[in-house]
Amino acid sequence: MNPPLPDLTDRTDIIRLVDTFYERIRKDEKLGPIFNDIAKVNWATHLPKMYDFWDTVLFRSGTFRGDPLGVHARLVPWADMGRASFEHWLVLFRQTVADLFEGTNATVIVRSAEDMANVIYSKINNVPDPRFDPANLTPEQKARYATYRGT
Ligand code: HEM
């Protein structure tokens, strides 16, 4: 058996995760060209921004300033920003987390990435998010939302 992996505990772990993830993204056949050739990402500024982003998501550092929806929406005319691209991004992200970490925060960061991938994908492509379709709500959710509407 392999020794157990550590969980993410601080910004140093975020940095290791982000660096490893974007090393893989840059070399990826499908996503690499979107970053390298289409967006022509400046890695010296993008990587620290992503440290701040994940540090804010996981440890509430509050250091991230940006416009994730705008940035991805601007890519839609130039790159394939469809469901398959987001699924592929998530496969790489899940794999990177799983190779380096395990534990509660490792689970939380993957769940957060999945949620944000859904939101970004839906918003930039004008696809209604099926989770928020009233037809898909459980009776409990419907009852709960009905109480919000009244107030
Ligand atoms: C198809 C999948 C995706 C592609 C191709 C993609 C590509 C990009 C590119 C090219 C940039 C711009 C970098 C720059 O010009 O500086 C960017 C920024 C960013 N991405 Fe993504 N991305 C994807 C999915 C995601 C997901 C799922 C998340 C969140 C979980 C995410 C979070 C961010 C954030 C926070 C930024 C910085 C935004 C800002 O500068 O304000 N991306 N992405």
mmCIF file of C-alpha atoms and ligand atoms in Angstrom:
data_model
loop_
_atom_site.group_PDB
_atom_site.id
_atom_site.type_symbol
_atom_site.label_atom_id
_atom_site.label_comp_id
_atom_site.label_asym_id
_atom_site.label_seq_id
_atom_site.Cartn_x
_atom_site.Cartn_y
_atom_site.Cartn_z
ATOM 1 C CA MET A 1 0.000 0.000 0.000
ATOM 2 C CA ASN A 2 1.128 3.553 -0.691
ATOM 3 C CA PRO A 3 1.602 5.795 2.345
ATOM 4 C CA PRO A 4 -1.411 8.039 2.965
ATOM 5 C CA LEU A 5 -1.355 11.452 1.279
ATOM 6 C CA PRO A 6 -1.609 14.686 3.298
ATOM 7 C CA ASP A 7 -4.660 16.939 3.168
ATOM 8 C CA LEU A 8 -4.438 20.574 2.032
ATOM 9 C CA THR A 9 -3.720 22.662 5.119
ATOM 10 C CA ASP A 10 -2.423 26.070 3.965
ATOM 11 C CA ARG A 11 -1.423 28.326 1.074
ATOM 12 C CA THR A 12 1.777 26.347 0.449
ATOM 13 C CA ASP A 13 -0.399 23.358 -0.429
ATOM 14 C CA ILE A 14 -2.572 25.525 -2.700
ATOM 15 C CA ILE A 15 0.576 26.692 -4.511
ATOM 16 C CA ARG A 16 1.739 23.103 -5.051
ATOM 17 C CA LEU A 17 -1.688 22.093 -6.353
ATOM 18 C CA VAL A 18 -2.037 25.087 -8.696
ATOM 19 C CA ASP A 19 1.522 24.758 -10.069
ATOM 20 C CA THR A 20 1.057 21.038 -10.761
ATOM 21 C CA PHE A 21 -2.396 21.538 -12.288
ATOM 22 C CA TYR A 22 -1.295 24.254 -14.742
ATOM 23 C CA GLU A 23 1.857 22.310 -15.698
ATOM 24 C CA ARG A 24 -0.556 19.614 -16.865
ATOM 25 C CA ILE A 25 -2.981 22.105 -18.458
ATOM 26 C CA ARG A 26 -0.176 23.726 -20.468
ATOM 27 C CA LYS A 27 0.830 20.371 -21.929
ATOM 28 C CA ASP A 28 -2.737 19.201 -22.519
ATOM 29 C CA GLU A 29 -3.645 18.663 -26.165
ATOM 30 C CA LYS A 30 -7.129 20.168 -25.883
ATOM 31 C CA LEU A 31 -6.834 22.827 -23.168
ATOM 32 C CA GLY A 32 -3.178 23.824 -23.593
ATOM 33 C CA PRO A 33 -3.744 25.777 -26.834
ATOM 34 C CA ILE A 34 -6.625 27.753 -25.269
ATOM 35 C CA PHE A 35 -4.272 29.074 -22.579
ATOM 36 C CA ASN A 36 -1.087 29.313 -24.658
ATOM 37 C CA ASP A 37 -2.283 30.362 -28.119
ATOM 38 C CA ILE A 38 -5.760 31.870 -27.756
ATOM 39 C CA ALA A 39 -5.668 33.663 -24.387
ATOM 40 C CA LYS A 40 -1.839 33.943 -24.487
ATOM 41 C CA VAL A 41 -1.835 33.691 -20.727
ATOM 42 C CA ASN A 42 0.859 35.504 -18.814
ATOM 43 C CA TRP A 43 1.755 32.694 -16.393
ATOM 44 C CA ALA A 44 3.727 34.999 -14.112
ATOM 45 C CA THR A 45 0.485 36.818 -13.248
ATOM 46 C CA HIS A 46 -2.050 34.020 -13.810
ATOM 47 C CA LEU A 47 -0.516 31.576 -11.319
ATOM 48 C CA PRO A 48 -0.467 34.000 -8.334
ATOM 49 C CA LYS A 49 -4.039 34.981 -9.210
ATOM 50 C CA MET A 50 -5.053 31.320 -9.033
ATOM 51 C CA TYR A 51 -3.235 30.912 -5.690
ATOM 52 C CA ASP A 52 -5.385 33.794 -4.403
ATOM 53 C CA PHE A 53 -8.512 32.290 -5.949
ATOM 54 C CA TRP A 54 -8.181 28.858 -4.325
ATOM 55 C CA ASP A 55 -6.805 30.310 -1.088
ATOM 56 C CA THR A 56 -10.002 32.396 -0.913
ATOM 57 C CA VAL A 57 -12.270 29.445 -1.773
ATOM 58 C CA LEU A 58 -10.709 26.981 0.664
ATOM 59 C CA PHE A 59 -9.233 29.113 3.458
ATOM 60 C CA ARG A 60 -11.246 32.352 3.047
ATOM 61 C CA SER A 61 -8.103 34.443 2.612
ATOM 62 C CA GLY A 62 -10.142 37.051 0.710
ATOM 63 C CA THR A 63 -7.136 37.818 -1.488
ATOM 64 C CA PHE A 64 -8.750 37.084 -4.871
ATOM 65 C CA ARG A 65 -9.828 39.964 -7.093
ATOM 66 C CA GLY A 66 -11.068 39.133 -10.531
ATOM 67 C CA ASP A 67 -13.885 38.489 -12.930
ATOM 68 C CA PRO A 68 -14.040 34.745 -13.657
ATOM 69 C CA LEU A 69 -17.349 34.942 -15.540
ATOM 70 C CA GLY A 70 -16.167 37.775 -17.788
ATOM 71 C CA VAL A 71 -12.816 36.137 -18.502
ATOM 72 C CA HIS A 72 -14.384 32.840 -19.595
ATOM 73 C CA ALA A 73 -17.263 34.502 -21.474
ATOM 74 C CA ARG A 74 -14.737 36.410 -23.598
ATOM 75 C CA LEU A 75 -13.219 33.073 -24.676
ATOM 76 C CA VAL A 76 -16.498 31.681 -26.077
ATOM 77 C CA PRO A 77 -16.132 33.122 -29.621
ATOM 78 C CA TRP A 78 -12.543 31.854 -29.908
ATOM 79 C CA ALA A 79 -12.404 28.516 -28.122
ATOM 80 C CA ASP A 80 -14.491 25.427 -27.447
ATOM 81 C CA MET A 81 -15.973 26.303 -24.061
ATOM 82 C CA GLY A 82 -18.634 23.580 -24.233
ATOM 83 C CA ARG A 83 -19.561 20.901 -21.721
ATOM 84 C CA ALA A 84 -16.821 18.500 -22.900
ATOM 85 C CA SER A 85 -14.077 21.090 -22.319
ATOM 86 C CA PHE A 86 -15.294 21.721 -18.769
ATOM 87 C CA GLU A 87 -15.544 17.970 -18.107
ATOM 88 C CA HIS A 88 -11.984 17.545 -19.354
ATOM 89 C CA TRP A 89 -10.781 20.453 -17.172
ATOM 90 C CA LEU A 90 -12.448 18.700 -14.211
ATOM 91 C CA VAL A 91 -10.817 15.344 -15.018
ATOM 92 C CA LEU A 92 -7.390 17.010 -14.897
ATOM 93 C CA PHE A 93 -8.240 18.913 -11.721
ATOM 94 C CA ARG A 94 -9.613 15.840 -9.888
ATOM 95 C CA GLN A 95 -6.595 13.782 -10.963
ATOM 96 C CA THR A 96 -4.119 16.434 -9.792
ATOM 97 C CA VAL A 97 -5.820 16.724 -6.393
ATOM 98 C CA ALA A 98 -5.951 12.925 -6.046
ATOM 99 C CA ASP A 99 -2.244 12.553 -6.917
ATOM 100 C CA LEU A 100 -1.166 15.007 -4.190
ATOM 101 C CA PHE A 101 -3.750 15.146 -1.412
ATOM 102 C CA GLU A 102 -6.521 13.331 0.366
ATOM 103 C CA GLY A 103 -8.906 14.319 3.134
ATOM 104 C CA THR A 104 -11.709 16.745 3.863
ATOM 105 C CA ASN A 105 -10.187 19.782 2.151
ATOM 106 C CA ALA A 106 -9.206 17.687 -0.874
ATOM 107 C CA THR A 107 -12.859 16.663 -1.182
ATOM 108 C CA VAL A 108 -14.088 20.226 -0.629
ATOM 109 C CA ILE A 109 -11.821 21.738 -3.281
ATOM 110 C CA VAL A 110 -12.940 19.189 -5.882
ATOM 111 C CA ARG A 111 -16.628 19.783 -5.047
ATOM 112 C CA SER A 112 -16.091 23.558 -5.295
ATOM 113 C CA ALA A 113 -14.407 23.162 -8.682
ATOM 114 C CA GLU A 114 -17.321 21.015 -9.897
ATOM 115 C CA ASP A 115 -19.876 23.575 -8.724
ATOM 116 C CA MET A 116 -17.993 26.491 -10.272
ATOM 117 C CA ALA A 117 -17.464 24.612 -13.535
ATOM 118 C CA ASN A 118 -21.252 24.113 -13.692
ATOM 119 C CA VAL A 119 -21.980 27.749 -12.981
ATOM 120 C CA ILE A 120 -19.351 29.150 -15.380
ATOM 121 C CA TYR A 121 -20.341 26.745 -18.159
ATOM 122 C CA SER A 122 -24.061 27.501 -17.757
ATOM 123 C CA LYS A 123 -23.686 31.274 -17.550
ATOM 124 C CA ILE A 124 -21.273 31.771 -20.433
ATOM 125 C CA ASN A 125 -23.222 29.483 -22.763
ATOM 126 C CA ASN A 126 -26.654 30.685 -21.640
ATOM 127 C CA VAL A 127 -27.589 27.151 -20.693
ATOM 128 C CA PRO A 128 -30.070 26.989 -17.836
ATOM 129 C CA ASP A 129 -28.545 25.070 -14.954
ATOM 130 C CA PRO A 130 -30.742 21.962 -14.527
ATOM 131 C CA ARG A 131 -30.207 22.031 -10.770
ATOM 132 C CA PHE A 132 -32.148 25.297 -10.536
ATOM 133 C CA ASP A 133 -34.990 24.280 -12.853
ATOM 134 C CA PRO A 134 -38.180 24.448 -10.733
ATOM 135 C CA ALA A 135 -39.263 21.142 -12.307
ATOM 136 C CA ASN A 136 -36.266 19.411 -10.699
ATOM 137 C CA LEU A 137 -36.727 20.706 -7.169
ATOM 138 C CA THR A 138 -37.613 18.229 -4.435
ATOM 139 C CA PRO A 139 -40.824 18.828 -2.455
ATOM 140 C CA GLU A 140 -38.627 19.930 0.497
ATOM 141 C CA GLN A 141 -36.799 22.500 -1.650
ATOM 142 C CA LYS A 142 -40.085 23.761 -3.077
ATOM 143 C CA ALA A 143 -41.490 24.227 0.421
ATOM 144 C CA ARG A 144 -38.315 26.003 1.553
ATOM 145 C CA TYR A 145 -38.216 28.358 -1.437
ATOM 146 C CA ALA A 146 -41.922 29.151 -1.007
ATOM 147 C CA THR A 147 -41.121 30.531 2.440
ATOM 148 C CA TYR A 148 -38.406 32.835 0.964
ATOM 149 C CA ARG A 149 -40.795 34.218 -1.651
ATOM 150 C CA GLY A 150 -43.260 35.327 0.965
ATOM 151 C CA THR A 151 -40.796 37.486 2.840
HETATM 152 C C1 HEM B 1 -12.989 24.733 -20.268
HETATM 153 C C2 HEM B 1 -12.485 25.005 -19.070
HETATM 154 C C3 HEM B 1 -11.649 26.227 -18.791
HETATM 155 C C4 HEM B 1 -10.815 26.938 -19.626
HETATM 156 C C5 HEM B 1 -10.458 26.636 -21.079
HETATM 157 C C6 HEM B 1 -10.304 28.037 -18.857
HETATM 158 C C7 HEM B 1 -9.422 28.996 -19.340
HETATM 159 C C8 HEM B 1 -9.040 30.130 -18.678
HETATM 160 C C9 HEM B 1 -8.247 31.192 -19.240
HETATM 161 C C10 HEM B 1 -7.663 31.190 -20.655
HETATM 162 C C11 HEM B 1 -8.143 32.174 -18.319
HETATM 163 C C12 HEM B 1 -7.540 33.572 -18.525
HETATM 164 C C13 HEM B 1 -6.193 33.754 -18.078
HETATM 165 C C14 HEM B 1 -5.718 35.158 -18.390
HETATM 166 O O1 HEM B 1 -5.961 35.675 -19.487
HETATM 167 O O2 HEM B 1 -5.078 35.730 -17.518
HETATM 168 C C15 HEM B 1 -8.813 31.703 -17.118
HETATM 169 C C16 HEM B 1 -8.898 32.398 -15.940
HETATM 170 C C17 HEM B 1 -9.481 31.918 -14.794
HETATM 171 N N1 HEM B 1 -10.093 30.677 -14.644
HETATM 172 FE FE1 HEM B 1 -10.463 29.365 -16.100
HETATM 173 N N2 HEM B 1 -10.819 28.000 -17.586
HETATM 174 C C18 HEM B 1 -11.643 26.908 -17.497
HETATM 175 C C19 HEM B 1 -12.349 26.480 -16.396
HETATM 176 C C20 HEM B 1 -12.279 27.070 -15.150
HETATM 177 C C21 HEM B 1 -12.960 26.602 -13.971
HETATM 178 C C22 HEM B 1 -13.872 25.368 -13.900
HETATM 179 C C23 HEM B 1 -12.634 27.457 -12.951
HETATM 180 C C24 HEM B 1 -13.046 27.438 -11.497
HETATM 181 C C25 HEM B 1 -13.219 26.327 -10.822
HETATM 182 C C26 HEM B 1 -11.753 28.472 -13.504
HETATM 183 C C27 HEM B 1 -11.228 29.531 -12.797
HETATM 184 C C28 HEM B 1 -10.552 30.595 -13.353
HETATM 185 C C29 HEM B 1 -10.233 31.828 -12.633
HETATM 186 C C30 HEM B 1 -10.578 32.148 -11.176
HETATM 187 C C31 HEM B 1 -9.559 32.655 -13.539
HETATM 188 C C32 HEM B 1 -9.018 34.076 -13.270
HETATM 189 C C33 HEM B 1 -10.123 35.054 -13.597
HETATM 190 C C34 HEM B 1 -9.670 36.495 -13.583
HETATM 191 O O3 HEM B 1 -8.597 36.811 -14.108
HETATM 192 O O4 HEM B 1 -10.407 37.292 -13.067
HETATM 193 N N3 HEM B 1 -11.557 28.198 -14.833
HETATM 194 N N4 HEM B 1 -9.370 30.463 -17.382
#
